[in-house]
PDB file of C-alpha atoms in Angstrom:
ATOM      1  CA  SER P  27     -26.745-110.333-156.657  1.00 70.00           C
ATOM      2  CA  GLN P  28     -30.000-108.257-158.163  1.00 72.00           C
ATOM      3  CA  ASN P  29     -28.162-105.678-160.376  1.00 67.00           C
ATOM      4  CA  GLU P  30     -31.474-103.948-161.565  1.00 71.00           C
ATOM      5  CA  LYS P  31     -32.147-102.739-157.987  1.00 78.00           C
ATOM      6  CA  TRP P  32     -28.381-100.813-157.794  1.00 80.00           C
ATOM      7  CA  GLN P  33     -28.045 -97.234-158.446  1.00 80.00           C
ATOM      8  CA  VAL P  34     -24.870 -96.018-158.900  1.00 77.00           C
ATOM      9  CA  TYR P  35     -23.580 -92.336-158.276  1.00 80.00           C
ATOM     10  CA  PRO P  36     -20.642 -91.791-159.658  1.00 79.00           C
ATOM     11  CA  ALA P  37     -18.741 -88.643-159.365  1.00 81.00           C
ATOM     12  CA  TYR P  38     -18.512 -85.922-162.245  1.00 84.00           C
ATOM     13  CA  THR P  39     -16.402 -83.192-160.853  1.00 83.00           C
ATOM     14  CA  GLU P  40     -13.182 -82.943-162.025  1.00 86.00           C
ATOM     15  CA  ALA P  41     -11.849 -83.702-165.517  1.00 87.00           C
ATOM     16  CA  VAL P  42      -8.703 -85.510-165.891  1.00 87.00           C
ATOM     17  CA  GLN P  43      -8.566 -86.730-169.639  1.00 90.00           C
ATOM     18  CA  VAL P  44     -10.624 -85.072-172.246  1.00 92.00           C
ATOM     19  CA  GLU P  45     -11.165 -87.294-176.128  1.00 94.00           C
ATOM     20  CA  VAL P  46     -12.648 -85.814-178.865  1.00 94.00           C
ATOM     21  CA  ALA P  47     -14.893 -88.061-180.919  1.00 94.00           C
ATOM     22  CA  GLY P  48     -16.883 -86.607-184.102  1.00 91.00           C
ATOM     23  CA  ASP P  49     -19.614 -84.952-182.564  1.00 93.00           C
ATOM     24  CA  TYR P  50     -18.942 -85.686-179.058  1.00 95.00           C
ATOM     25  CA  LEU P  51     -16.707 -84.882-176.082  1.00 96.00           C
ATOM     26  CA  TYR P  52     -15.382 -87.606-173.620  1.00 95.00           C
ATOM     27  CA  CYS P  53     -14.361 -86.883-170.579  1.00 94.00           C
ATOM     28  CA  VAL P  54     -12.594 -88.919-167.500  1.00 93.00           C
ATOM     29  CA  MET P  55     -13.699 -87.595-164.483  1.00 90.00           C
ATOM     30  CA  LYS P  56     -11.670 -88.557-161.391  1.00 85.00           C
ATOM     31  CA  GLY P  57     -13.018 -91.298-159.299  1.00 76.00           C
ATOM     32  CA  SER P  58     -11.116 -93.354-156.501  1.00 65.00           C
ATOM     33  CA  GLY P  59      -7.862 -93.922-158.213  1.00 60.00           C
ATOM     34  CA  ALA P  60      -7.693 -97.378-155.985  1.00 56.00           C
ATOM     35  CA  LYS P  61      -4.105 -98.225-156.950  1.00 53.00           C
ATOM     36  CA  GLY P  62      -2.758 -94.548-156.724  1.00 52.00           C
ATOM     37  CA  THR P  63      -3.545 -94.036-160.324  1.00 60.00           C
ATOM     38  CA  ILE P  64      -5.873 -90.925-161.628  1.00 66.00           C
ATOM     39  CA  SER P  65      -8.790 -93.482-162.485  1.00 73.00           C
ATOM     40  CA  GLY P  66     -12.729 -92.418-163.191  1.00 84.00           C
ATOM     41  CA  ASN P  67     -15.794 -92.180-164.522  1.00 90.00           C
ATOM     42  CA  LEU P  68     -16.611 -91.467-168.036  1.00 93.00           C
ATOM     43  CA  VAL P  69     -19.190 -89.002-169.464  1.00 94.00           C
ATOM     44  CA  ARG P  70     -20.163 -87.746-172.867  1.00 95.00           C
ATOM     45  CA  TYR P  71     -20.832 -84.271-173.981  1.00 95.00           C
ATOM     46  CA  ASP P  72     -22.526 -83.832-177.264  1.00 95.00           C
ATOM     47  CA  LEU P  73     -21.166 -80.609-179.179  1.00 95.00           C
ATOM     48  CA  GLU P  74     -24.203 -79.799-181.361  1.00 95.00           C
ATOM     49  CA  ASP P  75     -27.107 -79.875-178.641  1.00 95.00           C
ATOM     50  CA  GLY P  76     -25.166 -79.785-175.372  1.00 96.00           C
ATOM     51  CA  SER P  77     -26.820 -82.718-173.773  1.00 96.00           C
ATOM     52  CA  ILE P  78     -24.586 -84.830-171.088  1.00 93.00           C
ATOM     53  CA  ARG P  79     -24.772 -88.662-170.817  1.00 92.00           C
ATOM     54  CA  THR P  80     -23.168 -90.409-168.363  1.00 91.00           C
ATOM     55  CA  TYR P  81     -21.528 -94.123-168.420  1.00 90.00           C
ATOM     56  CA  ASP P  82     -21.653 -96.542-165.564  1.00 85.00           C
ATOM     57  CA  CYS P  83     -20.662-100.260-164.681  1.00 84.00           C
ATOM     58  CA  LEU P  84     -24.356-101.400-163.746  1.00 81.00           C
ATOM     59  CA  HIS P  85     -25.592-100.247-167.502  1.00 78.00           C
ATOM     60  CA  GLU P  86     -23.590 -99.452-170.544  1.00 86.00           C
ATOM     61  CA  LEU P  87     -19.788-100.039-169.554  1.00 91.00           C
ATOM     62  CA  SER P  88     -18.404-103.680-168.338  1.00 91.00           C
ATOM     63  CA  ASP P  89     -16.201-102.410-165.699  1.00 90.00           C
ATOM     64  CA  LYS P  90     -15.412 -99.433-163.297  1.00 86.00           C
ATOM     65  CA  GLU P  91     -12.253 -96.727-162.682  1.00 89.00           C
ATOM     66  CA  VAL P  92     -11.486 -95.974-166.211  1.00 91.00           C
ATOM     67  CA  LEU P  93      -7.869 -95.046-166.761  1.00 90.00           C
ATOM     68  CA  HIS P  94      -7.411 -93.945-170.809  1.00 92.00           C
ATOM     69  CA  VAL P  95      -9.789 -93.240-173.344  1.00 95.00           C
ATOM     70  CA  SER P  96      -8.858 -92.878-177.379  1.00 96.00           C
ATOM     71  CA  TYR P  97     -10.958 -92.465-180.142  1.00 97.00           C
ATOM     72  CA  ASN P  98     -10.597 -94.671-183.284  1.00 97.00           C
ATOM     73  CA  LYS P  99     -11.800 -92.367-186.002  1.00 96.00           C
ATOM     74  CA  SER P 100     -11.571 -94.994-188.865  1.00 96.00           C
ATOM     75  CA  THR P 101     -14.170 -97.000-186.822  1.00 96.00           C
ATOM     76  CA  GLU P 102     -15.421 -94.497-184.802  1.00 96.00           C
ATOM     77  CA  ARG P 103     -15.233 -96.036-181.603  1.00 97.00           C
ATOM     78  CA  LEU P 104     -13.886 -95.064-178.296  1.00 96.00           C
ATOM     79  CA  VAL P 105     -11.099 -97.602-176.610  1.00 97.00           C
ATOM     80  CA  VAL P 106     -11.966 -97.382-173.020  1.00 96.00           C
ATOM     81  CA  VAL P 107      -9.113 -98.819-170.888  1.00 94.00           C
ATOM     82  CA  TYR P 108      -9.883 -99.493-167.137  1.00 92.00           C
ATOM     83  CA  GLU P 109      -7.375 -99.384-164.028  1.00 88.00           C
ATOM     84  CA  ASN P 110      -7.186-103.354-164.095  1.00 88.00           C
ATOM     85  CA  GLY P 111      -6.423-103.702-168.021  1.00 89.00           C
ATOM     86  CA  ASN P 112     -10.084-104.278-169.192  1.00 92.00           C
ATOM     87  CA  VAL P 113     -10.920-102.923-172.496  1.00 95.00           C
ATOM     88  CA  ASP P 114     -14.290-101.560-173.823  1.00 96.00           C
ATOM     89  CA  LEU P 115     -15.183-100.466-177.460  1.00 97.00           C
ATOM     90  CA  VAL P 116     -17.977 -98.017-177.262  1.00 95.00           C
ATOM     91  CA  ASP P 117     -19.658 -96.309-180.586  1.00 93.00           C
ATOM     92  CA  ALA P 118     -21.703 -93.210-181.245  1.00 88.00           C
ATOM     93  CA  TYR P 119     -24.823 -95.471-179.844  1.00 90.00           C
ATOM     94  CA  SER P 120     -23.272 -96.349-176.714  1.00 89.00           C
ATOM     95  CA  ARG P 121     -22.799 -99.882-177.956  1.00 93.00           C
ATOM     96  CA  VAL P 122     -20.221-101.795-176.070  1.00 94.00           C
ATOM     97  CA  VAL P 123     -17.865-104.750-177.522  1.00 95.00           C
ATOM     98  CA  ASN P 124     -15.728-106.102-174.298  1.00 94.00           C
ATOM     99  CA  GLN P 125     -12.073-107.229-174.616  1.00 93.00           C
ATOM    100  CA  THR P 126     -10.731-108.988-171.637  1.00 91.00           C
ATOM    101  CA  ALA P 127      -7.474-110.318-173.111  1.00 90.00           C
ATOM    102  CA  LEU P 128      -5.332-107.566-171.446  1.00 86.00           C
ATOM    103  CA  LYS P 129      -7.288-108.155-168.020  1.00 88.00           C
ATOM    104  CA  GLU P 130      -6.742-112.085-168.208  1.00 88.00           C
ATOM    105  CA  SER P 131      -2.992-111.774-169.131  1.00 86.00           C
ATOM    106  CA  SER P 132      -2.308-109.618-166.039  1.00 73.00           C
ATOM    107  CA  ILE P 133      -0.951-106.339-167.912  1.00 76.00           C
ATOM    108  CA  PRO P 134      -2.891-103.795-165.967  1.00 73.00           C
ATOM    109  CA  GLY P 135      -4.066-100.564-167.759  1.00 73.00           C
ATOM    110  CA  ALA P 136      -2.224 -98.539-165.574  1.00 76.00           C
ATOM    111  CA  SER P 137       1.195 -99.622-167.367  1.00 86.00           C
ATOM    112  CA  ILE P 138      -0.407 -98.324-170.739  1.00 90.00           C
ATOM    113  CA  ASN P 139       1.523 -95.221-171.731  1.00 91.00           C
ATOM    114  CA  SER P 140      -0.238 -94.187-175.102  1.00 92.00           C
ATOM    115  CA  ILE P 141      -2.908 -95.351-177.439  1.00 95.00           C
ATOM    116  CA  ASN P 142      -2.197 -94.871-181.103  1.00 95.00           C
ATOM    117  CA  HIS P 143      -4.095 -95.555-184.162  1.00 95.00           C
ATOM    118  CA  PHE P 144      -3.255 -96.645-187.664  1.00 94.00           C
ATOM    119  CA  ASP P 145      -6.504 -97.144-189.397  1.00 94.00           C
ATOM    120  CA  ASP P 146      -8.679 -99.844-187.769  1.00 96.00           C
ATOM    121  CA  ILE P 147      -5.929-100.834-185.600  1.00 96.00           C
ATOM    122  CA  ALA P 148      -5.013 -99.534-181.886  1.00 97.00           C
ATOM    123  CA  TYR P 149      -1.230 -99.752-180.775  1.00 96.00           C
ATOM    124  CA  LEU P 150      -1.266-100.155-176.943  1.00 96.00           C
ATOM    125  CA  CYS P 151       2.142 -98.865-175.565  1.00 95.00           C
ATOM    126  CA  THR P 152       2.572-100.311-172.509  1.00 92.00           C
ATOM    127  CA  SER P 153       5.700-100.386-169.738  1.00 90.00           C
ATOM    128  CA  GLU P 154       6.960-103.505-171.722  1.00 90.00           C
ATOM    129  CA  PHE P 155       4.826-104.418-174.633  1.00 92.00           C
ATOM    130  CA  ILE P 156       3.488-103.289-178.027  1.00 94.00           C
ATOM    131  CA  ILE P 157      -0.409-104.710-177.893  1.00 94.00           C
ATOM    132  CA  LYS P 158      -2.045-104.892-181.409  1.00 95.00           C
ATOM    133  CA  LEU P 159      -5.900-104.267-181.015  1.00 96.00           C
ATOM    134  CA  ASP P 160      -8.526-104.759-184.185  1.00 97.00           C
ATOM    135  CA  VAL P 161     -10.842-101.988-182.652  1.00 97.00           C
ATOM    136  CA  ALA P 162     -13.069-103.069-185.653  1.00 96.00           C
ATOM    137  CA  GLU P 163     -13.295-106.560-184.935  1.00 95.00           C
ATOM    138  CA  GLY P 164     -12.634-106.079-180.946  1.00 94.00           C
ATOM    139  CA  ILE P 165      -9.813-108.731-180.955  1.00 94.00           C
ATOM    140  CA  VAL P 166      -6.227-108.751-179.817  1.00 94.00           C
ATOM    141  CA  LEU P 167      -3.989-109.539-182.838  1.00 94.00           C
ATOM    142  CA  ASP P 168      -0.852-109.246-181.268  1.00 93.00           C
ATOM    143  CA  ALA P 169       1.595-108.754-178.335  1.00 91.00           C
ATOM    144  CA  TYR P 170       5.361-107.672-179.136  1.00 93.00           C
ATOM    145  CA  LYS P 171       7.200-108.210-176.300  1.00 91.00           C
ATOM    146  CA  VAL P 172       9.691-105.055-175.868  1.00 91.00           C
ATOM    147  CA  GLY P 173      11.462-105.222-172.526  1.00 85.00           C
ATOM    148  CA  GLN P 174      11.316-101.713-171.587  1.00 89.00           C
ATOM    149  CA  ALA P 175       8.522 -99.014-171.538  1.00 92.00           C
ATOM    150  CA  VAL P 176       6.998 -97.851-175.167  1.00 95.00           C
ATOM    151  CA  TYR P 177       5.672 -94.220-174.708  1.00 95.00           C
ATOM    152  CA  GLY P 178       4.505 -94.467-178.360  1.00 95.00           C
ATOM    153  CA  LEU P 179       4.206 -95.850-181.962  1.00 96.00           C
ATOM    154  CA  PHE P 180       4.141 -93.488-184.827  1.00 95.00           C
ATOM    155  CA  ASN P 181       3.172 -94.056-188.430  1.00 93.00           C
ATOM    156  CA  ILE P 182       4.962 -90.826-190.239  1.00 92.00           C
ATOM    157  CA  GLY P 183       6.177 -90.967-193.995  1.00 88.00           C
ATOM    158  CA  ASP P 184       7.152 -94.090-194.715  1.00 90.00           C
ATOM    159  CA  LYS P 185       8.637 -95.422-191.598  1.00 92.00           C
ATOM    160  CA  ILE P 186       7.042 -96.428-187.881  1.00 94.00           C
ATOM    161  CA  TYR P 187       8.580 -94.821-185.256  1.00 95.00           C
ATOM    162  CA  ILE P 188       8.757 -96.409-181.635  1.00 96.00           C
ATOM    163  CA  ALA P 189       9.412 -93.957-178.571  1.00 96.00           C
ATOM    164  CA  LEU P 190      11.077 -95.903-175.832  1.00 94.00           C
ATOM    165  CA  SER P 191      12.249 -94.943-172.244  1.00 87.00           C
ATOM    166  CA  ASP P 192      15.748 -94.008-173.517  1.00 87.00           C
ATOM    167  CA  GLY P 193      15.254 -92.769-177.187  1.00 93.00           C
ATOM    168  CA  ILE P 194      13.570 -92.807-180.391  1.00 95.00           C
ATOM    169  CA  ARG P 195      13.685 -96.009-183.086  1.00 95.00           C
ATOM    170  CA  ALA P 196      12.839 -96.400-186.503  1.00 94.00           C
ATOM    171  CA  ILE P 197      11.567 -99.519-188.503  1.00 94.00           C
ATOM    172  CA  GLU P 198      10.375 -99.886-192.261  1.00 91.00           C
ATOM    173  CA  ASP P 199       7.494-102.525-191.646  1.00 89.00           C
ATOM    174  CA  GLU P 200       5.088-103.741-189.397  1.00 88.00           C
ATOM    175  CA  VAL P 201       6.711-107.094-189.496  1.00 89.00           C
ATOM    176  CA  GLN P 202      10.233-105.798-187.856  1.00 91.00           C
ATOM    177  CA  LEU P 203       7.776-104.947-184.561  1.00 91.00           C
ATOM    178  CA  ALA P 204       8.526-108.513-183.467  1.00 90.00           C
ATOM    179  CA  ASN P 205      12.170-108.475-183.318  1.00 91.00           C
ATOM    180  CA  PRO P 206      13.649-105.153-181.598  1.00 89.00           C
ATOM    181  CA  ARG P 207      17.025-106.189-182.466  1.00 89.00           C
ATOM    182  CA  SER P 208      16.440-104.766-186.255  1.00 90.00           C
ATOM    183  CA  TRP P 209      15.014-101.422-185.136  1.00 94.00           C
ATOM    184  CA  LYS P 210      17.219 -98.422-186.313  1.00 94.00           C
ATOM    185  CA  GLN P 211      18.091 -95.670-183.719  1.00 92.00           C
ATOM    186  CA  VAL P 212      16.981 -92.203-184.407  1.00 93.00           C
ATOM    187  CA  CYS P 213      18.030 -90.029-181.300  1.00 91.00           C
ATOM    188  CA  ASP P 214      18.818 -90.321-177.986  1.00 92.00           C
ATOM    189  CA  VAL P 215      16.586 -88.707-175.409  1.00 91.00           C
ATOM    190  CA  GLU P 216      14.956 -89.584-172.312  1.00 92.00           C
ATOM    191  CA  ILE P 217      11.254 -89.481-172.850  1.00 92.00           C
ATOM    192  CA  SER P 218       8.499 -88.820-170.489  1.00 90.00           C
ATOM    193  CA  LYS P 219       5.546 -87.797-172.926  1.00 92.00           C
ATOM    194  CA  ILE P 220       5.858 -87.691-176.604  1.00 94.00           C
ATOM    195  CA  VAL P 221       2.972 -86.764-179.160  1.00 94.00           C
ATOM    196  CA  GLU P 222       3.186 -86.277-183.074  1.00 94.00           C
ATOM    197  CA  PHE P 223       1.480 -83.517-184.621  1.00 93.00           C
ATOM    198  CA  ALA P 224       1.396 -82.592-188.288  1.00 92.00           C
ATOM    199  CA  GLY P 225       4.099 -85.503-189.013  1.00 91.00           C
ATOM    200  CA  VAL P 226       6.487 -84.298-186.056  1.00 93.00           C
ATOM    201  CA  LEU P 227       7.337 -85.566-183.116  1.00 95.00           C
ATOM    202  CA  TYR P 228       7.336 -83.421-179.739  1.00 96.00           C
ATOM    203  CA  VAL P 229       8.976 -84.744-176.582  1.00 95.00           C
ATOM    204  CA  ILE P 230       9.009 -84.088-172.952  1.00 94.00           C
ATOM    205  CA  THR P 231      11.818 -84.869-171.089  1.00 93.00           C
ATOM    206  CA  PRO P 232      12.116 -86.183-167.584  1.00 92.00           C
ATOM    207  CA  LYS P 233      13.530 -82.756-166.760  1.00 92.00           C
ATOM    208  CA  GLU P 234      10.434 -81.198-168.151  1.00 94.00           C
ATOM    209  CA  GLN P 235      11.859 -79.831-171.307  1.00 94.00           C
ATOM    210  CA  LEU P 236      10.044 -79.904-174.717  1.00 95.00           C
ATOM    211  CA  TYR P 237      11.687 -80.680-177.895  1.00 95.00           C
ATOM    212  CA  TYR P 238      10.740 -81.723-181.259  1.00 94.00           C
ATOM    213  CA  VAL P 239      12.852 -84.409-183.729  1.00 93.00           C
ATOM    214  CA  LEU P 240      14.722 -83.573-187.076  1.00 90.00           C
ATOM    215  CA  PHE P 241      14.416 -86.870-188.796  1.00 86.00           C
ATOM    216  CA  ASP P 242      16.985 -86.259-191.189  1.00 83.00           C
ATOM    217  CA  ASN P 243      19.931 -86.561-188.322  1.00 84.00           C
ATOM    218  CA  GLY P 244      18.234 -87.543-185.455  1.00 83.00           C
ATOM    219  CA  THR P 245      19.019 -84.300-183.613  1.00 89.00           C
ATOM    220  CA  LEU P 246      16.427 -82.573-180.956  1.00 90.00           C
ATOM    221  CA  ARG P 247      15.951 -78.735-181.197  1.00 93.00           C
ATOM    222  CA  PRO P 248      14.080 -76.949-178.251  1.00 92.00           C
ATOM    223  CA  VAL P 249      10.591 -75.916-178.690  1.00 92.00           C
ATOM    224  CA  LYS P 250      10.539 -72.929-176.078  1.00 85.00           C
ATOM    225  CA  SER P 251      13.458 -72.541-173.515  1.00 83.00           C
ATOM    226  CA  GLY P 252      13.526 -71.704-170.132  1.00 87.00           C
ATOM    227  CA  TYR P 253      10.077 -73.136-169.350  1.00 92.00           C
ATOM    228  CA  SER P 254       8.802 -76.269-167.840  1.00 94.00           C
ATOM    229  CA  PHE P 255       6.633 -78.810-169.368  1.00 93.00           C
ATOM    230  CA  SER P 256       4.429 -81.462-167.714  1.00 87.00           C
ATOM    231  CA  LYS P 257       1.824 -82.514-170.527  1.00 84.00           C
ATOM    232  CA  ILE P 258       1.149 -82.176-174.191  1.00 86.00           C
ATOM    233  CA  PHE P 259      -1.604 -83.594-176.526  1.00 84.00           C
TER     234      PHE P 259
END
């Protein structure tokens, strides 16, 4: 019970996720992964002076077993999601705001497929929900039940695109998030990974093929044939 007398010795040997955040590089280093996921420990590398700062659950962080990190440029805060669904918001001065709404709602961090940012808002796309998190205020604003896996939410042009396990949908404004029946089909494709780059969506399918999406007619074009792709960022 005397936390000030404990010392933590996390592992910092194998990086499993890297996130650029201004002048810093945050790395999730492989830990125990108690539930079979690649969860671990957080370390920060300063791109200017090369210094390293480690984080642990007895000092800065609110929990252990980090599963996702994602940087919100608008607020200059790092969104840290733990395996149990707990969430920390960490700024450049290592000040932490904790948000327990996901943890208390029994939505595990392992169910989160991606974190996408629009200004101060982070959308956490899970195996069943889209969670709207205000990163500036540190509060969950809404939760939209989709009923199937959501792999990404992207604001491109004048539309919002929602990547589901069986294809990509489009909506005109955020109000329609609450009504999946109003979502318009863009293309049918099985998705395992998806990212947006320069206004283009790139999709990796379960068969490890890589495509990009043509929004004008909803067709897919292969990026490179004859190769297998497992990750994209």
